[in-house]
mmCIF file of C-alpha atoms in Angstrom:
data_model
loop_
_atom_site.group_PDB
_atom_site.id
_atom_site.type_symbol
_atom_site.label_atom_id
_atom_site.label_comp_id
_atom_site.label_asym_id
_atom_site.label_seq_id
_atom_site.Cartn_x
_atom_site.Cartn_y
_atom_site.Cartn_z
ATOM 1 C CA MET A 409 0.016 0.060 0.083
ATOM 2 C CA HIS A 410 2.951 2.434 0.711
ATOM 3 C CA ALA A 411 4.469 1.694 -2.553
ATOM 4 C CA ILE A 412 1.079 2.458 -4.453
ATOM 5 C CA HIS A 413 0.494 5.619 -2.481
ATOM 6 C CA THR A 414 4.140 6.729 -3.116
ATOM 7 C CA PHE A 415 3.715 6.020 -6.814
ATOM 8 C CA ARG A 416 0.419 7.898 -7.087
ATOM 9 C CA SER A 417 1.679 10.842 -5.067
ATOM 10 C CA THR A 418 4.854 11.063 -7.309
ATOM 11 C CA VAL A 419 2.665 11.016 -10.557
ATOM 12 C CA ASP A 420 0.461 13.774 -9.107
ATOM 13 C CA TYR A 421 3.362 15.845 -8.044
ATOM 14 C CA PHE A 422 4.994 15.912 -11.376
ATOM 15 C CA VAL A 423 1.879 16.084 -13.456
ATOM 16 C CA THR A 424 0.293 18.938 -11.601
ATOM 17 C CA ARG A 425 3.606 20.815 -12.147
ATOM 18 C CA GLY A 426 3.310 20.251 -16.061
ATOM 19 C CA SER A 427 5.828 17.433 -16.316
ATOM 20 C CA THR A 428 5.345 13.880 -17.583
ATOM 21 C CA VAL A 429 5.971 10.771 -15.612
ATOM 22 C CA ASN A 430 7.466 7.502 -17.166
ATOM 23 C CA ALA A 431 7.331 4.240 -15.158
ATOM 24 C CA CYS A 432 8.492 0.693 -15.727
ATOM 25 C CA SER A 433 7.472 -2.186 -13.759
ATOM 26 C CA LEU A 434 10.246 -4.920 -13.932
ATOM 27 C CA ASP A 435 9.523 -8.526 -13.378
ATOM 28 C CA LEU A 436 12.396 -10.683 -12.480
ATOM 29 C CA SER A 437 12.494 -14.256 -13.740
ATOM 30 C CA LYS A 438 12.463 -16.801 -11.003
ATOM 31 C CA ALA A 439 14.112 -14.256 -8.655
ATOM 32 C CA PHE A 440 13.298 -15.891 -5.355
ATOM 33 C CA ASP A 441 14.498 -19.293 -6.754
ATOM 34 C CA LYS A 442 17.792 -17.868 -8.120
ATOM 35 C CA MET A 443 19.101 -15.817 -5.142
ATOM 36 C CA ASN A 444 22.628 -16.892 -4.514
ATOM 37 C CA HIS A 445 23.192 -17.852 -0.821
ATOM 38 C CA HIS A 446 26.870 -16.930 -0.837
ATOM 39 C CA GLY A 447 26.304 -13.525 -2.466
ATOM 40 C CA LEU A 448 23.588 -12.880 0.317
ATOM 41 C CA PHE A 449 26.111 -13.850 3.010
ATOM 42 C CA VAL A 450 28.602 -11.443 1.635
ATOM 43 C CA LYS A 451 25.918 -8.625 1.718
ATOM 44 C CA LEU A 452 25.067 -9.590 5.185
ATOM 45 C CA MET A 453 28.632 -9.318 6.340
ATOM 46 C CA ASP A 454 29.056 -5.926 4.729
ATOM 47 C CA ARG A 455 26.188 -4.908 6.850
ATOM 48 C CA HIS A 456 27.843 -6.234 9.949
ATOM 49 C CA ILE A 457 25.233 -8.734 10.798
ATOM 50 C CA PRO A 458 26.193 -10.531 14.016
ATOM 51 C CA VAL A 459 28.225 -13.772 13.348
ATOM 52 C CA ASN A 460 25.813 -15.913 15.396
ATOM 53 C CA LEU A 461 22.866 -14.736 13.270
ATOM 54 C CA LEU A 462 24.946 -15.320 10.165
ATOM 55 C CA LYS A 463 25.716 -18.852 11.316
ATOM 56 C CA VAL A 464 21.932 -19.559 11.999
ATOM 57 C CA LEU A 465 21.073 -18.350 8.333
ATOM 58 C CA GLU A 466 23.836 -20.369 6.903
ATOM 59 C CA LEU A 467 22.640 -23.431 8.854
ATOM 60 C CA TRP A 468 19.092 -22.682 7.653
ATOM 61 C CA PHE A 469 19.912 -22.471 4.066
ATOM 62 C CA THR A 470 22.322 -25.678 4.076
ATOM 63 C CA SER A 471 19.681 -27.807 5.745
ATOM 64 C CA SER A 472 16.742 -26.636 3.531
ATOM 65 C CA ALA A 473 15.244 -29.323 1.344
ATOM 66 C CA THR A 474 12.192 -29.818 -0.834
ATOM 67 C CA CYS A 475 10.336 -32.308 -2.914
ATOM 68 C CA VAL A 476 7.870 -31.977 -5.887
ATOM 69 C CA LYS A 477 4.331 -33.343 -5.794
ATOM 70 C CA TRP A 478 2.571 -34.783 -8.679
ATOM 71 C CA GLY A 479 -1.074 -35.481 -7.705
ATOM 72 C CA THR A 480 -0.712 -37.923 -4.935
ATOM 73 C CA PHE A 481 2.943 -38.749 -5.559
ATOM 74 C CA PHE A 482 6.119 -37.075 -4.064
ATOM 75 C CA SER A 483 9.483 -36.939 -5.365
ATOM 76 C CA SER A 484 12.666 -37.727 -3.385
ATOM 77 C CA PHE A 485 13.679 -34.651 -1.161
ATOM 78 C CA TYR A 486 16.717 -32.718 -2.715
ATOM 79 C CA ARG A 487 18.864 -29.995 -1.294
ATOM 80 C CA LEU A 488 18.163 -26.403 -2.258
ATOM 81 C CA SER A 489 21.600 -24.741 -3.312
ATOM 82 C CA CYS A 490 20.052 -21.270 -3.997
ATOM 83 C CA GLY A 491 16.977 -19.205 -3.425
ATOM 84 C CA VAL A 492 14.700 -18.474 -0.616
ATOM 85 C CA ARG A 493 11.236 -19.870 0.153
ATOM 86 C CA GLN A 494 8.410 -18.214 -1.362
ATOM 87 C CA GLY A 495 6.026 -17.309 1.354
ATOM 88 C CA GLY A 496 8.682 -17.431 3.935
ATOM 89 C CA VAL A 497 8.575 -14.742 6.646
ATOM 90 C CA LEU A 498 12.116 -13.697 6.240
ATOM 91 C CA SER A 499 12.351 -14.185 2.377
ATOM 92 C CA PRO A 500 11.114 -10.674 1.352
ATOM 93 C CA TYR A 501 13.613 -9.073 3.716
ATOM 94 C CA LEU A 502 16.678 -11.234 2.684
ATOM 95 C CA PHE A 503 15.872 -10.733 -0.979
ATOM 96 C CA ALA A 504 15.664 -6.968 -0.182
ATOM 97 C CA ILE A 505 19.186 -7.032 1.172
ATOM 98 C CA TYR A 506 20.435 -9.032 -1.860
ATOM 99 C CA LEU A 507 18.849 -6.445 -4.190
ATOM 100 C CA ASP A 508 19.901 -3.432 -2.249
ATOM 101 C CA SER A 509 22.806 -2.817 -4.607
ATOM 102 C CA VAL A 510 20.361 -2.385 -7.526
ATOM 103 C CA ILE A 511 18.497 0.243 -5.504
ATOM 104 C CA GLU A 512 21.535 2.168 -4.481
ATOM 105 C CA LYS A 513 23.091 2.229 -8.032
ATOM 106 C CA VAL A 514 19.808 3.661 -9.347
ATOM 107 C CA LYS A 515 19.526 6.208 -6.472
ATOM 108 C CA ASN A 516 23.111 7.319 -6.959
ATOM 109 C CA SER A 517 22.622 7.760 -10.622
ATOM 110 C CA LYS A 518 20.428 10.992 -9.856
ATOM 111 C CA SER A 519 18.275 9.847 -12.703
ATOM 112 C CA GLY A 520 14.610 9.199 -11.963
ATOM 113 C CA CYS A 521 12.053 11.094 -10.047
ATOM 114 C CA GLN A 522 13.061 13.153 -6.803
ATOM 115 C CA ILE A 523 10.599 15.244 -4.680
ATOM 116 C CA ASN A 524 12.484 17.953 -2.792
ATOM 117 C CA TRP A 525 15.253 15.790 -1.086
ATOM 118 C CA SER A 526 13.596 12.358 -1.434
ATOM 119 C CA TYR A 527 14.548 10.036 -4.087
ATOM 120 C CA VAL A 528 11.366 8.223 -5.423
ATOM 121 C CA GLY A 529 12.931 6.901 -8.765
ATOM 122 C CA ILE A 530 12.788 3.231 -7.607
ATOM 123 C CA LEU A 531 10.367 1.445 -5.395
ATOM 124 C CA ALA A 532 10.857 -2.364 -4.610
ATOM 125 C CA TYR A 533 9.355 -4.832 -2.478
ATOM 126 C CA ALA A 534 10.708 -8.461 -2.756
ATOM 127 C CA ASP A 535 11.022 -9.235 -6.484
ATOM 128 C CA ASP A 536 8.761 -6.331 -7.605
ATOM 129 C CA ILE A 537 10.661 -3.245 -8.973
ATOM 130 C CA LEU A 538 9.053 -0.045 -10.148
ATOM 131 C CA LEU A 539 11.156 2.521 -11.751
ATOM 132 C CA ILE A 540 9.677 6.170 -12.140
ATOM 133 C CA ALA A 541 11.400 8.971 -14.209
ATOM 134 C CA PRO A 542 10.276 12.404 -15.529
ATOM 135 C CA THR A 543 11.663 11.603 -19.162
ATOM 136 C CA VAL A 544 11.937 8.624 -21.364
ATOM 137 C CA MET A 545 15.659 9.098 -21.505
ATOM 138 C CA SER A 546 16.082 9.124 -17.638
ATOM 139 C CA LEU A 547 13.837 6.069 -17.407
ATOM 140 C CA GLN A 548 16.073 4.253 -19.970
ATOM 141 C CA THR A 549 19.150 5.185 -17.962
ATOM 142 C CA ILE A 550 17.797 3.650 -14.782
ATOM 143 C CA VAL A 551 16.510 0.578 -16.631
ATOM 144 C CA ALA A 552 20.033 -0.041 -18.009
ATOM 145 C CA ILE A 553 21.522 0.391 -14.626
ATOM 146 C CA CYS A 554 19.044 -2.171 -13.077
ATOM 147 C CA GLU A 555 19.826 -4.513 -16.043
ATOM 148 C CA LYS A 556 23.537 -4.298 -15.500
ATOM 149 C CA GLU A 557 23.415 -4.604 -11.685
ATOM 150 C CA LEU A 558 20.862 -7.538 -11.979
ATOM 151 C CA GLN A 559 23.308 -9.335 -14.298
ATOM 152 C CA GLU A 560 25.867 -9.154 -11.658
ATOM 153 C CA LEU A 561 23.389 -10.792 -9.153
ATOM 154 C CA ASP A 562 22.751 -13.451 -11.824
ATOM 155 C CA MET A 563 19.157 -12.280 -12.050
ATOM 156 C CA GLN A 564 17.184 -11.702 -15.373
ATOM 157 C CA ILE A 565 14.543 -9.287 -16.442
ATOM 158 C CA ASN A 566 11.434 -10.913 -17.858
ATOM 159 C CA ALA A 567 10.688 -8.426 -20.635
ATOM 160 C CA LYS A 568 7.293 -10.339 -21.549
ATOM 161 C CA LYS A 569 6.007 -9.567 -17.979
ATOM 162 C CA SER A 570 7.564 -6.144 -17.653
ATOM 163 C CA ALA A 571 5.686 -2.998 -18.738
ATOM 164 C CA CYS A 572 6.232 0.730 -19.094
ATOM 165 C CA ILE A 573 3.678 3.466 -19.051
ATOM 166 C CA HIS A 574 3.822 7.251 -19.906
ATOM 167 C CA THR A 575 1.600 9.753 -18.061
ATOM 168 C CA ASP A 576 0.961 13.311 -18.419
ATOM 169 C CA ARG A 577 -1.709 15.974 -17.776
ATOM 170 C CA THR A 578 -3.996 14.694 -20.559
ATOM 171 C CA CYS A 579 -3.952 11.088 -18.994
ATOM 172 C CA MET A 580 -4.908 12.457 -15.541
ATOM 173 C CA GLU A 581 -7.870 14.384 -17.017
ATOM 174 C CA ASN A 582 -9.465 11.388 -18.573
#
């Protein structure tokens, strides 16, 4: 709800001042399934997470296993070497830490929408990313930054499920 409110407020702010707003919703392919555990641990260490908590997370990830169900049949259990559980309580938070470098790079680019001293050019929750920019050129800049940083994290943007929209005063009047 906060992201929707922030997006709507940003669009209203720019459009009422005569500017356009261009937004791009990025869908990440199998993002929760592909998160690299070792990459996450490095990012947690960079944040100075207590060693005991890091050990608990490491034990949790190394002991995670799953199976596949077909109708009434179950496969053998197998170890999960990457990813976080969809629906897990910690999963969105751990994934947000994993993606934090994407957010920081976009924010540091100074492209995208900013209201006063608040940067609102990227909104993210779990594997949902929304980019907001006043021009098509600045939107393309932050999409390219996301694409490059996501490649570094071994994440792919699913172009078929991603979408862009352009909004101006005439769109708001209708």
